[in-house]
mmCIF file of C-alpha atoms in Angstrom:
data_model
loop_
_atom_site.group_PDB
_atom_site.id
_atom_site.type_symbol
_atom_site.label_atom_id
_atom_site.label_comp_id
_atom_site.label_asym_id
_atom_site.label_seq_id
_atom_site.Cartn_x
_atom_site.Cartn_y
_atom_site.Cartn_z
ATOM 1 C CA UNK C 1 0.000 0.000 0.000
ATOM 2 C CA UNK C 2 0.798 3.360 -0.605
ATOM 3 C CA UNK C 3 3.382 4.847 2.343
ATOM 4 C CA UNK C 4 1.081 7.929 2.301
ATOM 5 C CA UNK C 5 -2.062 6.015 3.348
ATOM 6 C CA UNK C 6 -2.433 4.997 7.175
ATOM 7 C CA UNK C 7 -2.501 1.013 7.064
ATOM 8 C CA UNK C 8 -5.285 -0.526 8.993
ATOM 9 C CA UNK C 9 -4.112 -0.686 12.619
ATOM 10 C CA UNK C 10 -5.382 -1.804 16.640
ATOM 11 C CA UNK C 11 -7.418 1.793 16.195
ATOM 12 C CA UNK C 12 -9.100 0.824 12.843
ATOM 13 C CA UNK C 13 -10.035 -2.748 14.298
ATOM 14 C CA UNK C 14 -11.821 -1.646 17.448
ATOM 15 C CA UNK C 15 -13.826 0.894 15.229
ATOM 16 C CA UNK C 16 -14.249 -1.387 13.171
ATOM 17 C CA UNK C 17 -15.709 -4.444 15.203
ATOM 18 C CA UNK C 18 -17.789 -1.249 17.088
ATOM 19 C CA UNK C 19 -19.695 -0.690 13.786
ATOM 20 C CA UNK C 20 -20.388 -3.620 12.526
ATOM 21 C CA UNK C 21 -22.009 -4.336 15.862
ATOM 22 C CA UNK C 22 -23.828 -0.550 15.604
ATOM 23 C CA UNK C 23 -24.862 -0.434 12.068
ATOM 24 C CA UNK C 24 -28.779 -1.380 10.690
ATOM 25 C CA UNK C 25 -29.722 -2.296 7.436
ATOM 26 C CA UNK C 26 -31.330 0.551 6.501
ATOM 27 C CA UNK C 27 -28.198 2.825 7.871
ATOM 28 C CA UNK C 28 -26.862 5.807 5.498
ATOM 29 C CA UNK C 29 -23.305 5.980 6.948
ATOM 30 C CA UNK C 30 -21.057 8.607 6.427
ATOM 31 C CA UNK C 31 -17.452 7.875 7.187
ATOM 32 C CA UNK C 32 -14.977 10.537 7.764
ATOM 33 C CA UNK C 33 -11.207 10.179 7.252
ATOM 34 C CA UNK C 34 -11.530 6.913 5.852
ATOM 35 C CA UNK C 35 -8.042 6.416 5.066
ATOM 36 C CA UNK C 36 -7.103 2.922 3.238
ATOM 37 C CA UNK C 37 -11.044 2.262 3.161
ATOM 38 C CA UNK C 38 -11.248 -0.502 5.519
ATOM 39 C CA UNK C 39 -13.713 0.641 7.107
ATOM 40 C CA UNK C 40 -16.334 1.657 4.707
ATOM 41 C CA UNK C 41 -15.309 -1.130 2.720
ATOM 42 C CA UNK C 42 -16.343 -3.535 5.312
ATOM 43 C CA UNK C 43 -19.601 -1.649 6.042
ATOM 44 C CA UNK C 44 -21.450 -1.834 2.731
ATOM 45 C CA UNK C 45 -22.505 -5.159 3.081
ATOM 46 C CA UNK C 46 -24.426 -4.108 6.223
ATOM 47 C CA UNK C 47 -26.144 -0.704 5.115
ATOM 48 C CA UNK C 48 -28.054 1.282 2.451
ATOM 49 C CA UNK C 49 -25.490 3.928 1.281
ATOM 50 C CA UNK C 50 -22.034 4.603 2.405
ATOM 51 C CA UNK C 51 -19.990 7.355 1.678
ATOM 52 C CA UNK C 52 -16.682 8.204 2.958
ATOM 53 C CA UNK C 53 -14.389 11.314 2.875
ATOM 54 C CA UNK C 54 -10.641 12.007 3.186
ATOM 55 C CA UNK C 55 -8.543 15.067 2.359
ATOM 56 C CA UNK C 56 -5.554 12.735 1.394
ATOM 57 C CA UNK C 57 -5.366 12.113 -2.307
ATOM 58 C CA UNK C 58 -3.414 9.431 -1.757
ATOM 59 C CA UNK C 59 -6.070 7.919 1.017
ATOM 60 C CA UNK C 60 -8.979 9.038 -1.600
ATOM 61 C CA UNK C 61 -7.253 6.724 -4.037
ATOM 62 C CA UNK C 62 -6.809 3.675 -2.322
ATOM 63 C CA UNK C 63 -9.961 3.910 -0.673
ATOM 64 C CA UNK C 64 -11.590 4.170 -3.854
ATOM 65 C CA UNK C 65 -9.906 1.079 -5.444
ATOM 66 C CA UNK C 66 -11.635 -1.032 -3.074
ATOM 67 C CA UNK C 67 -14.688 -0.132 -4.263
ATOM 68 C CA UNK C 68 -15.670 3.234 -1.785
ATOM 69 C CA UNK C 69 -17.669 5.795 -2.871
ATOM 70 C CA UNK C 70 -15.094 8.147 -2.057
ATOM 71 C CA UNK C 71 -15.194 11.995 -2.086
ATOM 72 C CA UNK C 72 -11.697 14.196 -1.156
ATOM 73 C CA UNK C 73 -12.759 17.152 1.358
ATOM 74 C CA UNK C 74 -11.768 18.555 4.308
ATOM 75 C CA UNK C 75 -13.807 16.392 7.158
ATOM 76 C CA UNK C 76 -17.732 16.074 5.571
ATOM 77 C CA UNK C 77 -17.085 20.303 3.822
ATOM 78 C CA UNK C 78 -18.663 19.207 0.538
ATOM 79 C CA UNK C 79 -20.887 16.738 1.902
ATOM 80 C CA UNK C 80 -24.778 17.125 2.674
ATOM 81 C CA UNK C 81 -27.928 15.158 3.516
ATOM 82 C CA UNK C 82 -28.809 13.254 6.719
ATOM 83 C CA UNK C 83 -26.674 10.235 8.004
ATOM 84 C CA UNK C 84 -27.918 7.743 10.381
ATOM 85 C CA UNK C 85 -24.664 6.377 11.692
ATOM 86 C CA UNK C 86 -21.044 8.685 11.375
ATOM 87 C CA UNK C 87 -18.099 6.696 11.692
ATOM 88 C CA UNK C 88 -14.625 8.504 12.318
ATOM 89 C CA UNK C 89 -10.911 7.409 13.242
ATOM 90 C CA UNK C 90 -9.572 10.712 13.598
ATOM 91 C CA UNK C 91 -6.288 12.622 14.121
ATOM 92 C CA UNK C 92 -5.652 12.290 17.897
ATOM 93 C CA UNK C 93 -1.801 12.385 18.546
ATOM 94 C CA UNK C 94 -0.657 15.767 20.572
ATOM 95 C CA UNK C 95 1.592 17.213 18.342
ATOM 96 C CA UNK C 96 3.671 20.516 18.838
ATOM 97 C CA UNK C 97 4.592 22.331 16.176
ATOM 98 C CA UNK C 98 8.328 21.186 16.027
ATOM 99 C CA UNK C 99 7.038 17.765 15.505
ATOM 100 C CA UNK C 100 4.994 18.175 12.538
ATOM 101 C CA UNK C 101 6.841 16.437 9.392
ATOM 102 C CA UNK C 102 4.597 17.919 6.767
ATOM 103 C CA UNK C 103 2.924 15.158 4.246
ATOM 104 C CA UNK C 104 -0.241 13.819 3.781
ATOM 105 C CA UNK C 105 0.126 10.741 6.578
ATOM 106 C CA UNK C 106 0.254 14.041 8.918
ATOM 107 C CA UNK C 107 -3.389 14.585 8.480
ATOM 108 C CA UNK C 108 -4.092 11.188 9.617
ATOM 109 C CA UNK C 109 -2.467 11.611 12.907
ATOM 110 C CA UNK C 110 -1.761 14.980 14.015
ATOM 111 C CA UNK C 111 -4.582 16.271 16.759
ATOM 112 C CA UNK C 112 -2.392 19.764 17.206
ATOM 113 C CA UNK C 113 -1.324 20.418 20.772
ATOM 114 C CA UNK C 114 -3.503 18.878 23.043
ATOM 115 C CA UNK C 115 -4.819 16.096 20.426
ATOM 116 C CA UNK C 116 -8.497 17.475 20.373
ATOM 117 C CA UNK C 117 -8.014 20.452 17.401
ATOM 118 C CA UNK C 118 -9.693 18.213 14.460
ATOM 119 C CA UNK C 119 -11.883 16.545 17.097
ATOM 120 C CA UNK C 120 -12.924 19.672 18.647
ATOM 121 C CA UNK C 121 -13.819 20.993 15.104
ATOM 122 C CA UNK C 122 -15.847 17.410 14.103
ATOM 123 C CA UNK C 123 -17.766 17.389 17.265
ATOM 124 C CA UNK C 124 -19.214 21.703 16.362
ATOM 125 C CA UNK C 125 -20.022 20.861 13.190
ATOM 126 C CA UNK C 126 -21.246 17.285 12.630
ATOM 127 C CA UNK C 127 -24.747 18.231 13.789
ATOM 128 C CA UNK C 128 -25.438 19.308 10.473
ATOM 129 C CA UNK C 129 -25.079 16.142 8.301
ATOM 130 C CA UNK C 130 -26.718 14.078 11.172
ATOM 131 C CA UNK C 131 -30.084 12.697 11.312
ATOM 132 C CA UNK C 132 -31.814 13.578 14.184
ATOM 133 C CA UNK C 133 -31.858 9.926 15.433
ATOM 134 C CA UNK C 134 -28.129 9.298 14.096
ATOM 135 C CA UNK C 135 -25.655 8.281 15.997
ATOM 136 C CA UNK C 136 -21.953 8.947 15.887
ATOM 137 C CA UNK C 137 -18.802 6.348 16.792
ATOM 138 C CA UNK C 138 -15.676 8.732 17.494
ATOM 139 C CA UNK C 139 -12.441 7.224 18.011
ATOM 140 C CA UNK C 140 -10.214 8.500 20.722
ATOM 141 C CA UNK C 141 -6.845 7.792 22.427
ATOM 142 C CA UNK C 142 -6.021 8.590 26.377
ATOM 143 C CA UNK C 143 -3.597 10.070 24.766
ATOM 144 C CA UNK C 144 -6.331 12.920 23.618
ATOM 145 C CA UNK C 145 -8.429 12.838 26.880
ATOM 146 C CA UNK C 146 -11.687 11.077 26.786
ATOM 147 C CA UNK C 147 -13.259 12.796 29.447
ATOM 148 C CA UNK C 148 -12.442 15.995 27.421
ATOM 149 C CA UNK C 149 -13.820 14.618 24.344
ATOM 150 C CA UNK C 150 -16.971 13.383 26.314
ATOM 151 C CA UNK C 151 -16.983 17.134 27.629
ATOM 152 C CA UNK C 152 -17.139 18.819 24.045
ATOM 153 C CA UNK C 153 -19.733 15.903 22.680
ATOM 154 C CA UNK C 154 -21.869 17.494 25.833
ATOM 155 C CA UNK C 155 -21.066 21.168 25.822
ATOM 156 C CA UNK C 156 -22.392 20.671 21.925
ATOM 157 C CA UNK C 157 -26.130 18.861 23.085
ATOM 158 C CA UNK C 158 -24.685 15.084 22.824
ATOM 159 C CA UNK C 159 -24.821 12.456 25.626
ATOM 160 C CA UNK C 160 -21.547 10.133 24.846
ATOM 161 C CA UNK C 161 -20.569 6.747 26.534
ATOM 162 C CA UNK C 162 -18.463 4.425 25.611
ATOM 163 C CA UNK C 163 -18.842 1.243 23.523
ATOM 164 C CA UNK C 164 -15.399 -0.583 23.216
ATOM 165 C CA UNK C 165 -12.144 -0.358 24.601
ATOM 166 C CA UNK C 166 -8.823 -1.822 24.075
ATOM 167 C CA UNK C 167 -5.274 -1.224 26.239
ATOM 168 C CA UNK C 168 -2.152 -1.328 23.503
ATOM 169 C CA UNK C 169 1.202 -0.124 24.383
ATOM 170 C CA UNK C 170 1.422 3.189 26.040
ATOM 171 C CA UNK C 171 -2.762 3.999 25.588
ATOM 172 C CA UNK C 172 -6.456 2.708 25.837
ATOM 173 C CA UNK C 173 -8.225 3.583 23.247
ATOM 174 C CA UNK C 174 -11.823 3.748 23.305
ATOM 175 C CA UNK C 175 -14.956 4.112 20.635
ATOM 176 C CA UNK C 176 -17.534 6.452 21.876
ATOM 177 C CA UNK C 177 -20.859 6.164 21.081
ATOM 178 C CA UNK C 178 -22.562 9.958 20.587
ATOM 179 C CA UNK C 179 -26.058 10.868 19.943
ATOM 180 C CA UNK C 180 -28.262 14.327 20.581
ATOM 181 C CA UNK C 181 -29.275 14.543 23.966
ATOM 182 C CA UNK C 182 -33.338 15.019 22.976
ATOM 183 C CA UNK C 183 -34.187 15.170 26.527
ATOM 184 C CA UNK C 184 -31.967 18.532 26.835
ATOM 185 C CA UNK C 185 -34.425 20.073 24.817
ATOM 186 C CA UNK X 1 -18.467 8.765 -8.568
ATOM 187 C CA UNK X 2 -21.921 6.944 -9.448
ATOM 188 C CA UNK X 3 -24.762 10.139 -10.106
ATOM 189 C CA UNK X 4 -27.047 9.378 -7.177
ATOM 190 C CA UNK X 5 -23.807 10.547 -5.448
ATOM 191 C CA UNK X 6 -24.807 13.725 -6.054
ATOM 192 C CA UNK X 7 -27.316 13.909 -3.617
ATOM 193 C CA UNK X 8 -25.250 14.014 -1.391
ATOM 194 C CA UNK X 9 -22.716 16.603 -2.397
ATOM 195 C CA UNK X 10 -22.685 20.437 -2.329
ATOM 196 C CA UNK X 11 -20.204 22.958 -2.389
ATOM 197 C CA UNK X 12 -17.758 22.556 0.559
ATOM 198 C CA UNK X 13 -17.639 26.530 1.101
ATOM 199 C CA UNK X 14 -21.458 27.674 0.810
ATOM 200 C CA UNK X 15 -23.372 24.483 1.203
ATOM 201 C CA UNK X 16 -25.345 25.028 -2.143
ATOM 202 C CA UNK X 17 -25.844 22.369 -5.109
ATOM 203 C CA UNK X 18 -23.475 21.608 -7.218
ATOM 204 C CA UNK X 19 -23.904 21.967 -11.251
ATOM 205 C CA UNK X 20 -22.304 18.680 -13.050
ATOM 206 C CA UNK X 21 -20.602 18.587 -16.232
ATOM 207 C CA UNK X 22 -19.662 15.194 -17.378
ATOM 208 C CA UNK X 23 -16.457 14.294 -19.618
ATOM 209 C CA UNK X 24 -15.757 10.039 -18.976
ATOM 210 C CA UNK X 25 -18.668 8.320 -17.944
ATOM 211 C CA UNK X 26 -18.765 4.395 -18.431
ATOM 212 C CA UNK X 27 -21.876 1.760 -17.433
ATOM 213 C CA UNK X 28 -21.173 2.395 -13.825
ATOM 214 C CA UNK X 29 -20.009 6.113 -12.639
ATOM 215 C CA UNK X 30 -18.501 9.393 -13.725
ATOM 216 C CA UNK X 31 -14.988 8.830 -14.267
ATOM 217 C CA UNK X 32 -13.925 12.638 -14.905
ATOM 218 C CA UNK X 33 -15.867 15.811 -15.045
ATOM 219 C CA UNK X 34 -16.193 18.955 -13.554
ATOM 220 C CA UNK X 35 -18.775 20.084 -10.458
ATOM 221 C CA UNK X 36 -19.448 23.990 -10.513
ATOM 222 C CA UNK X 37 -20.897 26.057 -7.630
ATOM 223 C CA UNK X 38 -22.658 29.239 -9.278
ATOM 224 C CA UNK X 39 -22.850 31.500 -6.215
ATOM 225 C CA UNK X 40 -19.422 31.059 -5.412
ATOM 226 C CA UNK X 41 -18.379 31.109 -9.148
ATOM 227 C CA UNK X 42 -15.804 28.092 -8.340
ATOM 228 C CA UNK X 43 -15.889 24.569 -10.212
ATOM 229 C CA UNK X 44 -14.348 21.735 -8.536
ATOM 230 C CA UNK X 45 -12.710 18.595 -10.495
ATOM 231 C CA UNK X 46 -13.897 14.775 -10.887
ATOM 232 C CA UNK X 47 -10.744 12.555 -11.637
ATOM 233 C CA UNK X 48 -10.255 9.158 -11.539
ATOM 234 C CA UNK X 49 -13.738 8.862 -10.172
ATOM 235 C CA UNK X 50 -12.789 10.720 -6.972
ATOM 236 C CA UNK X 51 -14.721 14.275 -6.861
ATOM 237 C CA UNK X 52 -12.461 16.973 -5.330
ATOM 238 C CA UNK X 53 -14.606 18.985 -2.994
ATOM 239 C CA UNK X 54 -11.586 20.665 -0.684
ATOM 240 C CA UNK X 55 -12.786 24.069 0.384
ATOM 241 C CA UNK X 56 -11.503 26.819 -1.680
ATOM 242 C CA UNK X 57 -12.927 30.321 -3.022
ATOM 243 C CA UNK X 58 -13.260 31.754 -6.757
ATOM 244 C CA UNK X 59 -9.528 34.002 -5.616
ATOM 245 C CA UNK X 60 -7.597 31.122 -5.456
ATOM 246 C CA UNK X 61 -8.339 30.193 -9.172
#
C-alpha cells in the first residue's frame, strides 16, 4: 500500500468491530477520514449507502480502489444530507509544532497540541449532516483525553458513553458512542 | 463517482448544489468531469472517479 495512506491498525479494528455491531440495514453511513477504506469497505454489506471522505489524495485513491464511494474534502465540507450512523478514526496524537513532518500521513495523525483540534472541530459541526436519530462512533486515544472529548460531545447537546475499549502499548483507546441529547431540549 | 452521489454533495464553502458537467462516464459512474458552484463562481474537479470537494474560493483560481 501506498506509504502515504495509514494502514489498517489496533485503532481501525476496534472501530471497526464497534460498527459492525452498531450499524442497521437501513443505515446511510457517512465515514470521515476513511483512510485505506477498511472501514467503509467492510460496512457496505451491512447498510443502504455509504460514503466516505478524506482530504488525502493518496487515502482518496486507495480507498476508492476497493470499491468506496469516495469523495476528497476537508472532514464532511462538501458533503450534505442526513446520516444515520457517522463513523470517524480521527487525528488524535498531541503534536507541537516542532514535531509536525509535513505530508499527507500528517493529516491522519496529528490532533495539534492537546490532540483534540480536528476533534474539537468534528464534534461543532457534525450536527449538520446528522439525522436527528443518528448516531456517531468517534475514536479517541487517552492520549487525547476522553473525558475531554466526552466534555465537548456534551457542551455541543450530545450524551456520549463508551462502547469498546482496548489497552495497547502506552494507551487505551476507546470508541464512543454519541447521539443528541433530545431530553436537553 | 456513481450520479445518485450527487445527492449528497454540495459545495464545501457555501453548502449550495453543485452543477455537473460530465467528460468520462462508463456503465457504472462518472470517471472525470467537472462540479461547478454558481454562487461562489468556483468549479471543482472529478478525476479518476474521486470528486475533489476541498474548500476553496473563486480568488484562489
Amino acid at each position: 500500500m501506498d506509504d502515504q495512506v495509514y494502514p489498517p491498525e489496533a485503532d481501525t479494528r476496534l472501530l471497526l468491530a464497534a460498527a459492525l455491531r452498531e450499524v442497521r440495514p437501513s443505515d446511510r453511513v457517512l465515514e470521515i477520514g476513511t483512510g485505506s477504506g477498511e472501514i467503509a469497505h467492510a460496512l457496505q454489506a451491512s447498510a443502504a449507502l455509504v460514503v466516505a471522505t478524506d482530504i488525502s489524495p493518496h487515502a482518496a485513491l486507495a480507498a476508492k480502489r476497493r470499491g468506496v464511494a469516495v469523495i476528497r474534502t476537508d472532514l464532511f465540507a462538501g458533503i450534505c444530507g442526513a446520516f444515520d450512523l457517522v463513523v470517524f478514526n480521527p487525528p488524535y496524537l498531541p503534536t507541537s509544532p516542532d514535531d509536525r513532518i509535513d505530508d499527507w500521513l500528517e493529516y491522519a495523525l496529528d490532533g495539534g497540541p492537546d490532540g483534540r483540534a480536528v476533534i474539537e472541530r468534528f464534534i461543532e459541526e457534525i450536527g449538520r449532516v446528522l439525522a436527528p436519530h443518528g448516531r456517531i462512533l468517534l475514536l479517541v486515544s487517552s492520549l487525547t483525553g476522553i473525558d475531554e472529548v466526552r466534555e465537548a460531545f456534551s457542551r455541543q447537546g450530545y450524551v456520549s458513553f463508551a462502547v469498546a475499549g482496548e489497552r495497547i502499548e502506552g494507551e487505551t483507546l476507546v470508541v464512543l458512542r454519541a447521539i443528541r441529547d433530545l431530553c436537553a431540549r | 463517482m456513481r450520479r445518485k452521489l450527487l445527492d449528497i454533495i454540495c459545495c464545501p464553502v457555501c453548502k449550495g448544489d453543485l452543477v455537473l458537467q460530465v467528460t468520462e462516464e462508463d456503465e457504472e459512474e462518472i470517471l472525470s468531469g467537472s462540479l461547478l458552484c454558481n454562487a461562489c463562481r468556483v468549479t471543482y474537479e472529478i478525476s479518476e472517479g474521486i470528486p475533489n470537494l476541498l474548500p476553496r474560493t473563486a480568488s484562489e483560481d
